[in-house]
Amino acid sequence: MSRFAAVSLRLLLPLLALLAACGTQTQEETGPSAGSSPSPLSGRTVTYTPSNEIFPNPERGFRPGRQMGQSIGSTSMAGIDIEGMRAQGYTLFQGYISLQNYQHSDIPGWYLDELDRRFERVRNAGLKVTPRFWYTWGGTTTADRSRIFRHIEQLAPLLRKNADVIAAFQAGFVGPWGEWHDYANLSNDDLRAIVYRLAEVLPQNRKIQLRYVHTLRLFVPQGFSEAQAFDPNHIASRLGHHNDCFMVNQSDAGTYAWDNPQRDIDRNYLQSMTRYMPVGGEMCGDVPEAGYDPYDRRSPQGQLAELARFNWSFIANDFGNIDRWRQWGIYGTIESRLGYRLALVESVVPEVAEGRRLRARITLRNEGWAAPFNPRPVRLVLRNTQGGQVYSLNLEADVRRWYAGTTQTLQIDQPLSGVPAGSYELLLHLPDPAPSLERRPEYAIRLANQGVWEASTGYNRLNQTIRVP
């Protein structure tokens, strides 16, 4: 824990310095009349029209599953169509990585090199991946703690190098498919140690998804608070959840306890944390309309409510209940509301930046089922209307706190140091924070409004201009 805490603190200090330097206040509102009233600001008001278009956005949505490493039962590498996924509307996929040939040996260098090349292909294709390492595709795993730790040590440079295209990391290694069931030679202390070791290896801003509620309780027996969710020294800030048998039966095949009252306790426990977690997964079979379900998950509205209740960000669409969703007419609703769906509501901007300060108010709403689960900058871009020169202001805002169903108001009051006199259009930019990706528009968040998105830049036009004297 001491190394985990030290690394976390080191990474936190630059963020604290950045926040202290910013001149932006963010107000969260849960509805049109909630929260404190914004401070008076005179200027031109623009009201934005929401869009019903379904479009891709980073780290959310439907995702396919692919073998990213060796083929099952083979020493050859599995074929994988990474380059074609973006054209199919995907921004994310589940990458299963086989270690089946190395349960009793080190991972060879050629395999690590090939995996590195595959991560590079992910980056070149404009995608992200949720990797999961596995030892057996069914059956019982026999790799013990020392072997798993040795493999994590070998994989550490690969994972750190490619963390920019890892949306979330699934704990893996344990049990068939890396799902943390039907394993031998591992105690609860071993399971805890594996997750803490992964937390040390991965960057502090990457979360580790676990499937089972009883496993999450090994780390946070009573759940955790919002403060703990954002405390880099607390393991809560590193936890996520994946449910790989979503809605298949009352317990989701053991994700929750099989029987009540513990099953309801487990569901309430998980719900109390998922707004702060990356939540994703798959259905391990078709969920029938017939049959009793105490949570009303045999109807279209019941299944939508379940996805919303647990703040789902991504789900497999290559098997399971997909055809039924299409028949019910809810496939598009799920596609648009998985994860975040951020939309501009209103902006107020003075015509002139008096005193060479930019004062403005921007209001957005999240119509999705979850907040973005990874941090990213929020930038107000000034682009000269004559020459096109661009200047960016970092705003004090944490998109991970833009929770489902909430309205956010950005109160901006910042000096325009270094911005020459002239007329500027204003744009909102939510890029990926990684230096390797921040200038790539396909990794920026697109807002769900008509007439604002610039596909060539990744900017969202506010349709406002300001004159800097």
Short mmCIF file of C-alpha atoms in Angstrom, two decimals:
data_model
loop_
_atom_site.label_atom_id
_atom_site.label_comp_id
_atom_site.label_asym_id
_atom_site.label_seq_id
_atom_site.Cartn_x
_atom_site.Cartn_y
_atom_site.Cartn_z
CA MET A 1 0.00 0.00 0.00
CA SER A 2 2.83 2.41 0.70
CA ARG A 3 4.09 2.31 -2.90
CA PHE A 4 0.53 2.70 -4.17
CA ALA A 5 0.01 5.73 -1.96
CA ALA A 6 3.34 7.32 -2.91
CA VAL A 7 2.75 6.94 -6.63
CA SER A 8 -0.78 8.30 -6.26
CA LEU A 9 0.36 11.37 -4.35
CA ARG A 10 3.08 12.15 -6.87
CA LEU A 11 0.55 12.07 -9.70
CA LEU A 12 -1.94 14.17 -7.76
CA LEU A 13 0.31 17.15 -7.07
CA PRO A 14 0.42 18.52 -10.65
CA LEU A 15 -3.36 18.26 -10.82
CA LEU A 16 -3.77 20.26 -7.62
CA ALA A 17 -1.48 22.94 -8.96
CA LEU A 18 -3.46 23.14 -12.18
CA LEU A 19 -6.76 23.46 -10.37
CA ALA A 20 -5.42 26.19 -8.12
CA ALA A 21 -4.42 28.25 -11.16
CA CYS A 22 -7.78 28.08 -12.90
CA GLY A 23 -10.52 30.68 -12.73
CA THR A 24 -13.53 28.48 -13.35
CA GLN A 25 -16.29 27.35 -11.03
CA THR A 26 -18.48 24.34 -11.74
CA GLN A 27 -21.96 24.04 -10.31
CA GLU A 28 -23.78 20.72 -10.44
CA GLU A 29 -27.54 20.74 -10.73
CA THR A 30 -29.80 17.70 -10.79
CA GLY A 31 -32.59 19.43 -12.65
CA PRO A 32 -33.64 22.73 -14.20
CA SER A 33 -34.24 24.43 -10.85
CA ALA A 34 -31.73 22.64 -8.64
CA GLY A 35 -28.52 24.10 -7.26
CA SER A 36 -27.64 27.70 -6.55
CA SER A 37 -28.45 30.36 -9.14
CA PRO A 38 -25.61 31.34 -11.48
CA SER A 39 -24.06 34.75 -10.85
CA PRO A 40 -25.43 37.56 -13.08
CA LEU A 41 -23.68 37.85 -16.42
CA SER A 42 -24.74 40.09 -19.29
CA GLY A 43 -24.00 39.13 -22.85
CA ARG A 44 -25.27 37.25 -25.84
CA THR A 45 -27.25 34.10 -24.91
CA VAL A 46 -27.24 31.09 -27.20
CA THR A 47 -29.61 28.19 -26.59
CA TYR A 48 -28.62 24.89 -28.18
CA THR A 49 -30.77 22.33 -29.94
CA PRO A 50 -30.22 18.75 -28.78
CA SER A 51 -29.49 16.10 -31.37
CA ASN A 52 -31.00 12.61 -31.51
CA GLU A 53 -28.22 11.39 -33.80
CA ILE A 54 -26.40 8.25 -32.71
CA PHE A 55 -22.65 8.74 -33.05
CA PRO A 56 -19.48 7.26 -31.53
CA ASN A 57 -17.70 8.76 -28.55
CA PRO A 58 -14.59 7.59 -26.69
CA GLU A 59 -14.72 4.94 -23.94
CA ARG A 60 -18.42 4.17 -24.21
CA GLY A 61 -21.07 2.39 -26.26
CA PHE A 62 -21.43 -1.05 -27.75
CA ARG A 63 -18.22 -3.01 -27.89
CA PRO A 64 -17.26 -6.31 -29.56
CA GLY A 65 -15.02 -8.92 -27.98
CA ARG A 66 -11.84 -10.10 -29.73
CA GLN A 67 -8.95 -12.44 -29.02
CA MET A 68 -6.05 -10.01 -28.98
CA GLY A 69 -3.30 -12.55 -28.23
CA GLN A 70 -2.68 -16.16 -29.19
CA SER A 71 -5.44 -18.23 -30.74
CA ILE A 72 -7.28 -20.59 -28.39
CA GLY A 73 -5.45 -23.91 -28.27
CA SER A 74 -2.65 -22.66 -30.54
CA THR A 75 0.75 -21.03 -30.39
CA SER A 76 -0.08 -18.73 -33.31
CA MET A 77 -1.45 -15.22 -32.92
CA ALA A 78 -5.19 -14.79 -33.36
CA GLY A 79 -6.33 -12.77 -36.34
CA ILE A 80 -8.05 -9.54 -35.35
CA ASP A 81 -9.74 -6.85 -37.43
CA ILE A 82 -8.72 -3.81 -35.42
CA GLU A 83 -8.61 -1.44 -38.36
CA GLY A 84 -12.20 -2.09 -39.43
CA MET A 85 -13.87 -1.46 -36.07
CA ARG A 86 -14.02 2.33 -36.22
CA ALA A 87 -15.88 2.23 -39.53
CA GLN A 88 -18.48 0.01 -37.83
CA GLY A 89 -19.10 2.68 -35.19
CA TYR A 90 -16.98 1.21 -32.40
CA THR A 91 -14.55 3.20 -30.26
CA LEU A 92 -13.85 0.40 -27.79
CA PHE A 93 -13.44 -3.35 -27.75
CA GLN A 94 -12.80 -6.12 -25.24
CA GLY A 95 -9.32 -7.56 -25.79
CA TYR A 96 -8.86 -11.09 -24.48
CA ILE A 97 -5.16 -11.94 -24.17
CA SER A 98 -4.18 -15.58 -23.77
CA LEU A 99 -1.49 -16.74 -21.34
CA GLN A 100 -2.58 -20.37 -21.68
CA ASN A 101 0.85 -21.54 -22.85
CA TYR A 102 2.65 -19.86 -19.95
CA GLN A 103 0.94 -21.11 -16.78
CA HIS A 104 4.26 -22.59 -15.67
CA SER A 105 6.79 -20.38 -17.44
CA ASP A 106 7.70 -16.80 -18.22
CA ILE A 107 6.05 -14.95 -21.09
CA PRO A 108 8.50 -15.02 -24.01
CA GLY A 109 9.87 -11.75 -25.32
CA TRP A 110 8.51 -12.28 -28.85
CA TYR A 111 4.98 -12.47 -27.44
CA LEU A 112 5.37 -9.26 -25.45
CA ASP A 113 6.71 -7.55 -28.58
CA GLU A 114 3.77 -8.75 -30.65
CA LEU A 115 1.30 -7.53 -28.03
CA ASP A 116 3.01 -4.15 -28.10
CA ARG A 117 2.50 -4.03 -31.87
CA ARG A 118 -1.17 -4.85 -31.39
CA PHE A 119 -1.61 -2.01 -28.93
CA GLU A 120 0.00 0.24 -31.54
CA ARG A 121 -2.59 -0.95 -34.05
CA VAL A 122 -5.31 -0.03 -31.56
CA ARG A 123 -3.85 3.47 -31.29
CA ASN A 124 -3.48 3.87 -35.05
CA ALA A 125 -7.10 2.78 -35.54
CA GLY A 126 -8.44 5.44 -33.14
CA LEU A 127 -9.73 2.87 -30.63
CA LYS A 128 -9.38 1.92 -26.99
CA VAL A 129 -9.44 -1.52 -25.40
CA THR A 130 -10.38 -3.15 -22.11
CA PRO A 131 -7.72 -5.89 -21.86
CA ARG A 132 -8.15 -9.09 -19.91
CA PHE A 133 -5.44 -11.72 -19.51
CA TRP A 134 -6.57 -15.32 -19.14
CA TYR A 135 -4.97 -18.75 -18.59
CA THR A 136 -7.85 -21.07 -19.51
CA TRP A 137 -10.86 -20.69 -21.81
CA GLY A 138 -13.05 -22.78 -19.52
CA GLY A 139 -11.90 -25.26 -16.88
CA THR A 140 -9.93 -24.48 -13.73
CA THR A 141 -6.80 -22.36 -13.69
CA THR A 142 -3.73 -23.60 -11.86
CA ALA A 143 -1.42 -20.58 -12.01
CA ASP A 144 -0.49 -19.64 -8.46
CA ARG A 145 0.20 -16.24 -6.92
CA SER A 146 3.92 -16.27 -7.66
CA ARG A 147 3.36 -17.07 -11.35
CA ILE A 148 0.69 -14.38 -11.69
CA PHE A 149 2.95 -11.84 -9.97
CA ARG A 150 5.84 -12.76 -12.27
CA HIS A 151 3.64 -12.26 -15.31
CA ILE A 152 2.37 -8.90 -14.03
CA GLU A 153 6.01 -7.87 -13.55
CA GLN A 154 6.77 -8.86 -17.15
CA LEU A 155 3.68 -7.08 -18.47
CA ALA A 156 4.22 -3.87 -16.48
CA PRO A 157 6.31 -2.01 -19.13
CA LEU A 158 3.83 -3.00 -21.85
CA LEU A 159 0.82 -1.81 -19.87
CA ARG A 160 2.42 1.46 -18.81
CA LYS A 161 3.56 2.23 -22.34
CA ASN A 162 0.09 1.60 -23.77
CA ALA A 163 -2.07 2.95 -20.94
CA ASP A 164 -3.24 5.74 -23.25
CA VAL A 165 -5.37 3.25 -25.22
CA ILE A 166 -6.48 1.19 -22.20
CA ALA A 167 -9.95 2.46 -21.26
CA ALA A 168 -10.14 0.25 -18.18
CA PHE A 169 -8.26 -2.88 -17.13
CA GLN A 170 -10.13 -6.05 -16.23
CA ALA A 171 -8.44 -7.87 -13.36
CA GLY A 172 -8.23 -11.15 -15.28
CA PHE A 173 -5.57 -13.84 -14.61
CA VAL A 174 -7.84 -15.70 -12.16
CA GLY A 175 -10.28 -18.43 -13.18
CA PRO A 176 -11.59 -19.41 -16.64
CA TRP A 177 -11.81 -16.46 -19.01
CA GLY A 178 -10.11 -14.43 -16.26
CA GLU A 179 -13.50 -13.97 -14.58
CA TRP A 180 -12.41 -14.80 -11.02
CA HIS A 181 -14.33 -18.02 -10.44
CA ASP A 182 -13.37 -21.73 -10.39
CA TYR A 183 -9.74 -21.20 -9.49
CA ALA A 184 -7.28 -23.18 -7.37
CA ASN A 185 -4.26 -22.28 -5.22
CA LEU A 186 -5.42 -18.73 -4.39
CA SER A 187 -6.69 -17.30 -1.10
CA ASN A 188 -8.56 -14.08 -0.49
CA ASP A 189 -5.26 -12.53 0.58
CA ASP A 190 -3.80 -13.57 -2.78
CA LEU A 191 -6.71 -11.98 -4.63
CA ARG A 192 -6.26 -8.73 -2.74
CA ALA A 193 -2.53 -8.77 -3.45
CA ILE A 194 -3.10 -9.26 -7.19
CA VAL A 195 -5.36 -6.20 -7.43
CA TYR A 196 -3.04 -4.04 -5.33
CA ARG A 197 -0.12 -5.09 -7.52
CA LEU A 198 -2.08 -4.18 -10.65
CA ALA A 199 -2.92 -0.82 -9.05
CA GLU A 200 0.80 -0.17 -8.62
CA VAL A 201 1.64 -1.21 -12.18
CA LEU A 202 -1.10 0.72 -13.96
CA PRO A 203 -1.22 4.53 -13.99
CA GLN A 204 -3.25 6.00 -11.15
CA ASN A 205 -5.96 7.19 -13.56
CA ARG A 206 -6.77 3.68 -14.81
CA LYS A 207 -9.34 1.58 -13.01
CA ILE A 208 -9.47 -2.17 -12.48
CA GLN A 209 -12.76 -3.92 -13.14
CA LEU A 210 -13.89 -6.88 -11.02
CA ARG A 211 -16.93 -9.00 -11.74
CA TYR A 212 -18.30 -10.29 -8.46
CA VAL A 213 -19.81 -8.32 -5.62
CA HIS A 214 -18.24 -10.64 -3.04
CA THR A 215 -14.83 -9.84 -4.59
CA LEU A 216 -15.44 -6.10 -4.42
CA ARG A 217 -16.19 -6.56 -0.73
CA LEU A 218 -12.62 -7.77 -0.23
CA PHE A 219 -11.56 -4.16 -0.84
CA VAL A 220 -14.52 -2.03 0.26
CA PRO A 221 -16.69 -4.15 2.59
CA GLN A 222 -19.19 -1.34 3.21
CA GLY A 223 -18.89 0.36 -0.17
CA PHE A 224 -17.33 3.79 -0.46
CA SER A 225 -18.19 7.48 -0.53
CA GLU A 226 -17.74 10.03 -3.29
CA ALA A 227 -14.76 11.47 -1.42
CA GLN A 228 -13.11 8.05 -1.31
CA ALA A 229 -13.88 7.49 -5.00
CA PHE A 230 -11.69 10.50 -5.84
CA ASP A 231 -9.04 9.97 -3.16
CA PRO A 232 -5.92 8.66 -4.94
CA ASN A 233 -4.72 7.12 -1.69
CA HIS A 234 -7.85 4.97 -1.37
CA ILE A 235 -8.30 1.74 -3.31
CA ALA A 236 -11.89 2.83 -4.06
CA SER A 237 -10.47 5.27 -6.62
CA ARG A 238 -9.15 2.31 -8.63
CA LEU A 239 -12.16 -0.02 -8.70
CA GLY A 240 -14.56 -0.78 -11.53
CA HIS A 241 -17.10 -3.49 -12.29
CA HIS A 242 -17.85 -5.84 -15.18
CA ASN A 243 -20.88 -8.12 -15.25
CA ASP A 244 -20.40 -10.97 -17.70
CA CYS A 245 -23.79 -12.63 -17.27
CA PHE A 246 -25.99 -9.56 -17.19
CA MET A 247 -29.67 -10.32 -16.50
CA VAL A 248 -29.33 -14.02 -17.38
CA ASN A 249 -31.07 -14.97 -14.12
CA GLN A 250 -31.93 -13.42 -10.78
CA SER A 251 -28.33 -13.43 -9.54
CA ASP A 252 -26.71 -12.72 -12.92
CA ALA A 253 -25.04 -16.14 -12.62
CA GLY A 254 -23.45 -15.36 -9.28
CA THR A 255 -22.55 -11.71 -9.81
CA TYR A 256 -24.84 -11.22 -6.81
CA ALA A 257 -25.76 -13.75 -4.13
CA TRP A 258 -28.03 -16.51 -5.41
CA ASP A 259 -30.69 -16.06 -2.75
CA ASN A 260 -32.43 -13.27 -0.88
CA PRO A 261 -32.13 -11.29 1.30
CA GLN A 262 -28.40 -11.20 0.45
CA ARG A 263 -29.04 -10.74 -3.27
CA ASP A 264 -30.93 -7.49 -2.69
CA ILE A 265 -28.23 -6.36 -0.27
CA ASP A 266 -25.62 -7.02 -2.95
CA ARG A 267 -27.55 -5.12 -5.61
CA ASN A 268 -28.01 -2.08 -3.36
CA TYR A 269 -24.35 -2.24 -2.35
CA LEU A 270 -23.21 -2.21 -5.98
CA GLN A 271 -25.64 0.53 -6.99
CA SER A 272 -24.23 2.81 -4.30
CA MET A 273 -20.83 2.78 -6.07
CA THR A 274 -21.41 2.47 -9.81
CA ARG A 275 -21.77 6.20 -10.53
CA TYR A 276 -18.04 6.41 -9.73
CA MET A 277 -16.98 3.29 -11.67
CA PRO A 278 -16.51 2.10 -15.21
CA VAL A 279 -19.30 -0.48 -15.60
CA GLY A 280 -19.47 -2.80 -18.59
CA GLY A 281 -19.81 -6.40 -19.59
CA GLU A 282 -21.95 -8.76 -21.59
CA MET A 283 -24.88 -11.15 -21.51
CA CYS A 284 -23.87 -14.81 -21.42
CA GLY A 285 -27.07 -15.81 -23.24
CA ASP A 286 -30.43 -14.59 -24.43
CA VAL A 287 -32.61 -13.09 -21.70
CA PRO A 288 -36.10 -14.52 -22.36
CA GLU A 289 -39.30 -12.55 -22.10
CA ALA A 290 -40.94 -15.45 -20.30
CA GLY A 291 -40.18 -16.40 -16.72
CA TYR A 292 -40.28 -14.66 -13.39
CA ASP A 293 -37.79 -11.96 -12.51
CA PRO A 294 -38.27 -9.99 -9.28
CA TYR A 295 -36.54 -6.94 -10.80
CA ASP A 296 -38.84 -6.62 -13.87
CA ARG A 297 -36.01 -7.35 -16.29
CA ARG A 298 -38.10 -9.28 -18.81
CA SER A 299 -39.58 -6.17 -20.42
CA PRO A 300 -38.03 -3.44 -22.58
CA GLN A 301 -38.49 -0.74 -19.95
CA GLY A 302 -37.24 -3.06 -17.22
CA GLN A 303 -34.01 -3.75 -19.07
CA LEU A 304 -33.45 -0.07 -19.81
CA ALA A 305 -34.01 0.69 -16.13
CA GLU A 306 -31.46 -1.94 -15.11
CA LEU A 307 -28.79 -0.49 -17.38
CA ALA A 308 -29.51 2.99 -16.00
CA ARG A 309 -29.59 1.84 -12.38
CA PHE A 310 -26.05 0.47 -12.55
CA ASN A 311 -24.62 3.25 -14.76
CA TRP A 312 -23.51 1.06 -17.64
CA SER A 313 -20.92 2.59 -19.99
CA PHE A 314 -20.32 -0.28 -22.45
CA ILE A 315 -21.75 -3.68 -23.32
CA ALA A 316 -21.09 -6.41 -25.88
CA ASN A 317 -23.32 -6.40 -28.92
CA ASP A 318 -22.03 -9.50 -30.68
CA PHE A 319 -24.22 -12.01 -28.79
CA GLY A 320 -26.85 -12.22 -26.06
CA ASN A 321 -30.02 -10.18 -26.13
CA ILE A 322 -29.16 -7.96 -29.08
CA ASP A 323 -31.77 -9.29 -31.53
CA ARG A 324 -34.49 -8.91 -28.90
CA TRP A 325 -33.45 -5.31 -28.28
CA ARG A 326 -33.82 -4.64 -31.99
CA GLN A 327 -37.24 -6.31 -32.05
CA TRP A 328 -38.35 -4.25 -29.08
CA GLY A 329 -37.11 -1.04 -30.71
CA ILE A 330 -34.74 -0.13 -27.86
CA TYR A 331 -31.38 -0.94 -29.48
CA GLY A 332 -30.88 2.68 -30.57
CA THR A 333 -31.83 3.98 -27.12
CA ILE A 334 -29.21 1.75 -25.52
CA GLU A 335 -26.61 2.69 -28.12
CA SER A 336 -27.10 6.40 -27.47
CA ARG A 337 -27.36 6.29 -23.67
CA LEU A 338 -24.59 3.88 -22.69
CA GLY A 339 -22.03 5.90 -20.77
CA TYR A 340 -22.19 9.67 -21.08
CA ARG A 341 -24.21 11.76 -23.55
CA LEU A 342 -23.25 15.36 -22.95
CA ALA A 343 -25.17 18.19 -24.55
CA LEU A 344 -24.93 21.95 -24.44
CA VAL A 345 -27.97 23.72 -22.98
CA GLU A 346 -27.02 27.39 -23.03
CA SER A 347 -24.08 29.77 -23.08
CA VAL A 348 -23.79 33.44 -22.17
CA VAL A 349 -20.79 35.38 -23.49
CA PRO A 350 -20.20 39.16 -23.47
CA GLU A 351 -19.43 40.76 -26.83
CA VAL A 352 -16.19 42.28 -25.50
CA ALA A 353 -13.61 40.84 -23.09
CA GLU A 354 -13.53 43.87 -20.81
CA GLY A 355 -10.23 44.26 -18.98
CA ARG A 356 -8.89 41.45 -21.16
CA ARG A 357 -10.72 38.90 -19.07
CA LEU A 358 -13.01 36.28 -20.53
CA ARG A 359 -16.18 35.98 -18.52
CA ALA A 360 -18.72 33.45 -19.69
CA ARG A 361 -21.23 30.85 -18.55
CA ILE A 362 -21.71 27.48 -20.24
CA THR A 363 -24.40 25.00 -19.21
CA LEU A 364 -24.36 21.33 -20.20
CA ARG A 365 -26.47 18.30 -19.35
CA ASN A 366 -25.62 14.59 -19.23
CA GLU A 367 -28.44 12.55 -20.78
CA GLY A 368 -26.46 9.30 -20.65
CA TRP A 369 -26.44 6.60 -17.99
CA ALA A 370 -22.97 7.35 -16.61
CA ALA A 371 -20.29 9.99 -16.31
CA PRO A 372 -17.03 9.70 -18.23
CA PHE A 373 -14.98 7.39 -16.02
CA ASN A 374 -11.52 8.60 -16.97
CA PRO A 375 -10.26 12.16 -16.41
CA ARG A 376 -9.85 14.52 -19.34
CA PRO A 377 -9.29 18.26 -19.78
CA VAL A 378 -12.10 20.73 -20.38
CA ARG A 379 -10.81 23.55 -22.56
CA LEU A 380 -12.34 26.72 -23.90
CA VAL A 381 -10.78 27.42 -27.29
CA LEU A 382 -10.51 30.90 -28.83
CA ARG A 383 -9.99 30.77 -32.60
CA ASN A 384 -9.23 33.97 -34.46
CA THR A 385 -11.94 34.65 -37.01
CA GLN A 386 -9.42 36.10 -39.49
CA GLY A 387 -6.23 34.07 -39.26
CA GLY A 388 -7.47 30.96 -37.45
CA GLN A 389 -4.89 31.12 -34.66
CA VAL A 390 -5.96 29.03 -31.68
CA TYR A 391 -5.59 29.73 -27.96
CA SER A 392 -6.84 27.37 -25.24
CA LEU A 393 -7.91 27.99 -21.66
CA ASN A 394 -7.95 25.07 -19.25
CA LEU A 395 -11.15 25.15 -17.22
CA GLU A 396 -11.51 23.85 -13.70
CA ALA A 397 -13.92 20.97 -14.24
CA ASP A 398 -13.84 17.23 -13.62
CA VAL A 399 -15.92 15.37 -16.19
CA ARG A 400 -15.95 12.29 -13.94
CA ARG A 401 -18.34 14.22 -11.68
CA TRP A 402 -20.74 15.04 -14.51
CA TYR A 403 -23.07 12.30 -13.37
CA ALA A 404 -26.02 10.84 -15.24
CA GLY A 405 -29.01 13.16 -15.34
CA THR A 406 -27.18 16.19 -13.94
CA THR A 407 -26.70 19.68 -15.33
CA GLN A 408 -23.31 21.37 -15.07
CA THR A 409 -22.74 25.13 -15.20
CA LEU A 410 -19.22 26.34 -15.96
CA GLN A 411 -18.67 29.86 -14.59
CA ILE A 412 -15.61 31.22 -16.40
CA ASP A 413 -13.57 34.26 -15.42
CA GLN A 414 -10.03 34.06 -16.75
CA PRO A 415 -7.37 36.50 -17.93
CA LEU A 416 -6.48 36.39 -21.62
CA SER A 417 -2.73 36.59 -21.18
CA GLY A 418 -0.91 36.16 -24.47
CA VAL A 419 -4.06 36.42 -26.60
CA PRO A 420 -3.64 39.21 -29.20
CA ALA A 421 -6.40 41.73 -29.86
CA GLY A 422 -8.97 40.58 -32.36
CA SER A 423 -12.24 38.75 -32.89
CA TYR A 424 -12.47 35.14 -31.74
CA GLU A 425 -15.01 32.37 -32.02
CA LEU A 426 -15.41 30.16 -28.94
CA LEU A 427 -15.33 26.39 -28.94
CA LEU A 428 -15.39 23.73 -26.23
CA HIS A 429 -12.78 20.98 -26.38
CA LEU A 430 -12.74 17.79 -24.28
CA PRO A 431 -9.66 15.96 -25.58
CA ASP A 432 -7.95 12.85 -24.31
CA PRO A 433 -5.34 13.85 -21.71
CA ALA A 434 -2.61 11.60 -23.13
CA PRO A 435 -0.02 13.59 -25.14
CA SER A 436 -0.16 10.87 -27.80
CA LEU A 437 -3.91 11.34 -28.28
CA GLU A 438 -4.87 14.88 -27.24
CA ARG A 439 -4.58 16.30 -30.77
CA ARG A 440 -6.53 13.47 -32.37
CA PRO A 441 -10.18 14.47 -32.89
CA GLU A 442 -11.50 10.90 -32.73
CA TYR A 443 -10.44 10.76 -29.08
CA ALA A 444 -12.28 13.99 -28.14
CA ILE A 445 -15.84 14.03 -26.77
CA ARG A 446 -18.52 15.09 -29.21
CA LEU A 447 -21.49 16.94 -27.72
CA ALA A 448 -25.03 15.85 -28.60
CA ASN A 449 -26.21 19.04 -30.28
CA GLN A 450 -27.07 20.07 -33.80
CA GLY A 451 -24.51 22.16 -35.63
CA VAL A 452 -21.68 22.18 -33.09
CA TRP A 453 -19.29 19.30 -33.89
CA GLU A 454 -16.12 19.79 -35.92
CA ALA A 455 -14.92 16.36 -36.97
CA SER A 456 -11.63 17.74 -38.29
CA THR A 457 -10.58 19.29 -34.96
CA GLY A 458 -12.59 17.55 -32.24
CA TYR A 459 -13.94 20.95 -31.17
CA ASN A 460 -17.56 21.75 -30.32
CA ARG A 461 -18.61 25.17 -31.63
CA LEU A 462 -20.41 27.39 -29.12
CA ASN A 463 -21.60 29.65 -31.96
CA GLN A 464 -20.35 32.59 -29.92
CA THR A 465 -17.74 35.23 -30.72
CA ILE A 466 -15.93 37.67 -28.47
CA ARG A 467 -13.74 40.69 -29.19
CA VAL A 468 -10.48 40.96 -27.30
CA PRO A 469 -9.40 44.65 -27.13
#
